[in-house]
Amino acid sequence: WGAPTPATPAPHSGVNTWATNLAGNYGNYAYCKLTSPQIDLNGFGFQYLTFYHWYDMESSGSNPTRAYDGGNIQVSTDHGNTWAILTPEGGYSHTVDAASNPLHQKKVFSGSSGGWRRVVCDLTPYINDTLTFQFQFGSDLNTTRLGWYLDDFAVVGVINDTPVTNISLMTPLDSTIWLPHRIDFYWTDAQDPDIGADIRYDLFYRTDSVWRAQTRLRDHFTSVNLADEQWAFTDTLVLDWFVRVSSQSDTLYSPDTFRVILPPRSLWPMSSFALINPPADTVILDSSTTISFSWHPASDLDIGTTMQYQLNIASDADTLTWYTGGDTTHWIGLDTLATLGLDSTGFDWWVRAVNATESRLADSTFTFFIDHYVGIREDELPKSFDLSTAYPNPFNPTTRFKVSVPHQQDVTIIVYNILGQHIRTLVNQNMLPGYHELTWHGLEENGRQVSSGLYFVRMQTQDFHITRKIVLLR
């Protein structure tokens, strides 16, 4: 730091500047560091580092992206214990190629700046951190130049002083009588325009003198499962609730506290429940011997209630029912499903929960399909992997493919749209050798129908891939 000599560049402003050498060239094997004091960015929004630099360093004459000498900027968030390279807007110009340079293979400024140039580094990722900056310069074993000059270093930020907006409670409304087993709480979304604002919510609720809480929530909604609270529910309970919102140094409370009426458990209905496996519109290889069916349990707050389940599977031909007792998982062999006709276009399955006083169907009915596997003699196995052209094509609403598998291997078959976006995975499993028949019903992963248009079906194994075009006309 100081005033440069006439043989070196004048400062960008004032009379002093930082430099690798104020009086001439840097030396061979140089490794110079300039470290800033710690700078606290807490309470600021948009922030950036800015400085001016002038440099003349040895770069490669044969490769415009490689350098022998150069410098870069580092940043530390732990008081200098560890460092990371800070990338400026526009990036660095070179990478150090010389193994004798301490910055070997690092991104650097090098070559000639052609005068004083302004550099800007975005510090948004470091909002609310305490930072230390370090300029480091390295050279190789020969050919020195004037080096690196730095001036007008500054960290610029915008103070975050806009208060967070308050919220309003939405549901359950005040004085609501609530019967479902789970209370879903909603409130309006708070806003904080300050850059880097981190809005969090705390839900407080109680049925007695003790407040319970769900804290540090990011969403403006949450749920409380009443069965988990271990409340007696022998009589009517009154639940009070409110929300606290915080962002940086701001803390506000909802202006109201709402009250929810919870009747005794004898009046509560059975809870809803959902199916799990096989998911909606799953394709199952009929080389499998069994299919696993599972669902979430239903619940009832009545003490001593015993839950029983009925599993139902239906095709166009018939419906079969299994009584699984209290189990929420049941295995069924494909030979059993054969009585429903394995050539069916699809099988619907659903579950009914039953106790002594009521019954309830699962939230939805799922459909699954059977991929027909053709067992053949070993000397008749396919010679190679293949995915046939679709038939029919164009199609509406269903098309089929034949899949050839010469030996057991993991196979994926995926449908993409014309933009290359993933539409549906038809197969993602280990397939036995032989010929398989696969059906696509024109549905996305979530079960929605796709629109008319061109689609691509891609089959891929470890060492093979093929893509077929199909057209859906609705």
mmCIF file of C-alpha atoms in Angstrom, residues 55-60 66-71 93-94 108-114:
data_model
loop_
_atom_site.group_PDB
_atom_site.id
_atom_site.type_symbol
_atom_site.label_atom_id
_atom_site.label_comp_id
_atom_site.label_asym_id
_atom_site.label_seq_id
_atom_site.Cartn_x
_atom_site.Cartn_y
_atom_site.Cartn_z
ATOM 1 C CA TYR A 55 -2.965 -5.626 -14.197
ATOM 2 C CA ASP A 56 -0.208 -6.858 -16.463
ATOM 3 C CA MET A 57 0.535 -10.579 -15.872
ATOM 4 C CA GLU A 58 2.070 -13.343 -17.966
ATOM 5 C CA SER A 59 -0.512 -15.336 -19.899
ATOM 6 C CA SER A 60 -0.095 -18.046 -22.529
ATOM 7 C CA ARG A 66 -4.441 -20.355 -20.050
ATOM 8 C CA ALA A 67 -2.031 -18.336 -17.911
ATOM 9 C CA TYR A 68 1.324 -18.700 -16.150
ATOM 10 C CA ASP A 69 0.743 -15.888 -13.617
ATOM 11 C CA GLY A 70 -2.513 -14.477 -12.236
ATOM 12 C CA GLY A 71 -4.683 -13.447 -9.318
ATOM 13 C CA SER A 93 -10.320 -14.529 -17.905
ATOM 14 C CA HIS A 94 -7.829 -17.390 -17.498
ATOM 15 C CA VAL A 108 -7.605 -16.014 -12.325
ATOM 16 C CA PHE A 109 -7.310 -12.607 -13.936
ATOM 17 C CA SER A 110 -4.281 -12.586 -16.257
ATOM 18 C CA GLY A 111 -2.898 -10.922 -19.367
ATOM 19 C CA SER A 112 -3.331 -7.154 -19.648
ATOM 20 C CA SER A 113 -6.342 -5.178 -18.415
ATOM 21 C CA GLY A 114 -5.670 -2.279 -20.801
#
